[in-house]
XYZ file of N, CA and C in Angstrom:
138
model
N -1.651 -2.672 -11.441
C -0.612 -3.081 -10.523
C -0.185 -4.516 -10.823
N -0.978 -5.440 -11.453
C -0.550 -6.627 -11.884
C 0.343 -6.962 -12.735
N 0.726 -5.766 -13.575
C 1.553 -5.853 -14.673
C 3.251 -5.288 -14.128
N 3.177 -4.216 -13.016
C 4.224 -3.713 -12.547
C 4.391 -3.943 -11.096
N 5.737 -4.844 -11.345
C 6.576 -5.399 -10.483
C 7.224 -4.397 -9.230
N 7.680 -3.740 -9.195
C 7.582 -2.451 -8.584
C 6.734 -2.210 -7.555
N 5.490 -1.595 -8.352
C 4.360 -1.550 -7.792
C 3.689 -2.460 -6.751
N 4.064 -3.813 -7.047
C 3.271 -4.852 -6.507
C 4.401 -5.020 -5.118
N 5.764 -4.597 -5.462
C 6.682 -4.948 -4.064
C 6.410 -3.929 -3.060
N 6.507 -2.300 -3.815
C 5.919 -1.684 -3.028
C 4.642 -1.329 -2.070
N 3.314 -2.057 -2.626
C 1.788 -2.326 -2.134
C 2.680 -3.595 -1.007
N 2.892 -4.148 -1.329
C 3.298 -5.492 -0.279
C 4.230 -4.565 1.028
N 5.288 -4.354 0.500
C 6.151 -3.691 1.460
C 4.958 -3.004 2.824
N 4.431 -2.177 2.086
C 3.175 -1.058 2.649
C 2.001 -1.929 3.743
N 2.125 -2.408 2.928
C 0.783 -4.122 3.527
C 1.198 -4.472 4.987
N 2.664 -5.040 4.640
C 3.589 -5.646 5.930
C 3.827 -4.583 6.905
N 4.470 -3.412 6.890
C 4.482 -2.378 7.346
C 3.304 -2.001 8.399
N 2.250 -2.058 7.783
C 1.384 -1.175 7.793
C 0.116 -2.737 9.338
N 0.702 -3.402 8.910
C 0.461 -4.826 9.464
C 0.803 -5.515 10.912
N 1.929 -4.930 10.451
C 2.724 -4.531 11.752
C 2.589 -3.490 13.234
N 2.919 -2.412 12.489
C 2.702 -1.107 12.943
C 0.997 -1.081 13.645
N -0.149 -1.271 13.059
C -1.363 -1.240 13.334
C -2.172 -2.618 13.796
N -1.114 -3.480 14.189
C -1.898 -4.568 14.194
C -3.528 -5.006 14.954
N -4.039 -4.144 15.762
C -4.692 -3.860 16.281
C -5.886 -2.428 15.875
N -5.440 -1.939 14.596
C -6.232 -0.869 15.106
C -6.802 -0.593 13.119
N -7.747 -1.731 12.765
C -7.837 -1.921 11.518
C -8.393 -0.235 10.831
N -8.665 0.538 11.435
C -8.701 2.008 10.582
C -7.481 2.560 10.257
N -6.387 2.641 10.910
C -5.064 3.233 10.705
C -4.365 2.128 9.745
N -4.651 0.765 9.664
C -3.899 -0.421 8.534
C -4.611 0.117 6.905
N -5.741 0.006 7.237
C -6.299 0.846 6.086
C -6.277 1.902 5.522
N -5.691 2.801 6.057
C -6.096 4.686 6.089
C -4.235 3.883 5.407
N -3.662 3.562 5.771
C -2.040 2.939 5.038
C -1.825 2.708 3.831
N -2.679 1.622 3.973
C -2.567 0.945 2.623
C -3.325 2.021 1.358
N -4.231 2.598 1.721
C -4.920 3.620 0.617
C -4.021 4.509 0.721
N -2.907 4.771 1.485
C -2.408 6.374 0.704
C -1.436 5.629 -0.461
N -0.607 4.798 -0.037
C 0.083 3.981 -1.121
C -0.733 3.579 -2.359
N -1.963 2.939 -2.413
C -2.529 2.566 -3.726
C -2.691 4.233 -4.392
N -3.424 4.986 -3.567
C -3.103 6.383 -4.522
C -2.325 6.551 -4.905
N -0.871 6.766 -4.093
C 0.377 7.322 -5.040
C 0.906 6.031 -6.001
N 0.549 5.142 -5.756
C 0.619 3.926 -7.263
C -0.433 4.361 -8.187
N -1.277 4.635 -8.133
C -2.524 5.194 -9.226
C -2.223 6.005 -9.936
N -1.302 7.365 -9.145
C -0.858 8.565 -9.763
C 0.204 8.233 -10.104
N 1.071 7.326 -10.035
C 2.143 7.216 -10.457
C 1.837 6.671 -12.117
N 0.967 5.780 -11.764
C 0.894 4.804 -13.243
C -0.323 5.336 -14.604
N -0.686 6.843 -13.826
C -1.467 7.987 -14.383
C -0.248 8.708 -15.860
N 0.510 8.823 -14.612
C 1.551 9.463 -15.272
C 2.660 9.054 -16.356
């Protein structure tokens, strides 16, 4: 993810989002941010 720019706006986007939305409820900020790093994983699989 360090190399793709993309990637790194989208993990951020997800971050803030996800930051927002859950600010209070650190299992659901997390359970967030991991579905995004997967579909960046599989993306950069591919």
């Amino acid at each position: 993810m360090a190399d793709d720019e993309s990637a790194r706006d989208a993990y951020l986007a997800a971050k803030l989002e996800a930051a927002r939305r859950w600010r209070d409820d650190r299992i659901a900020y997390a359970d967030a941010k991991t579905e995004v790093i997967v579909r960046l994983m599989q993306r950069a699989e591919s």
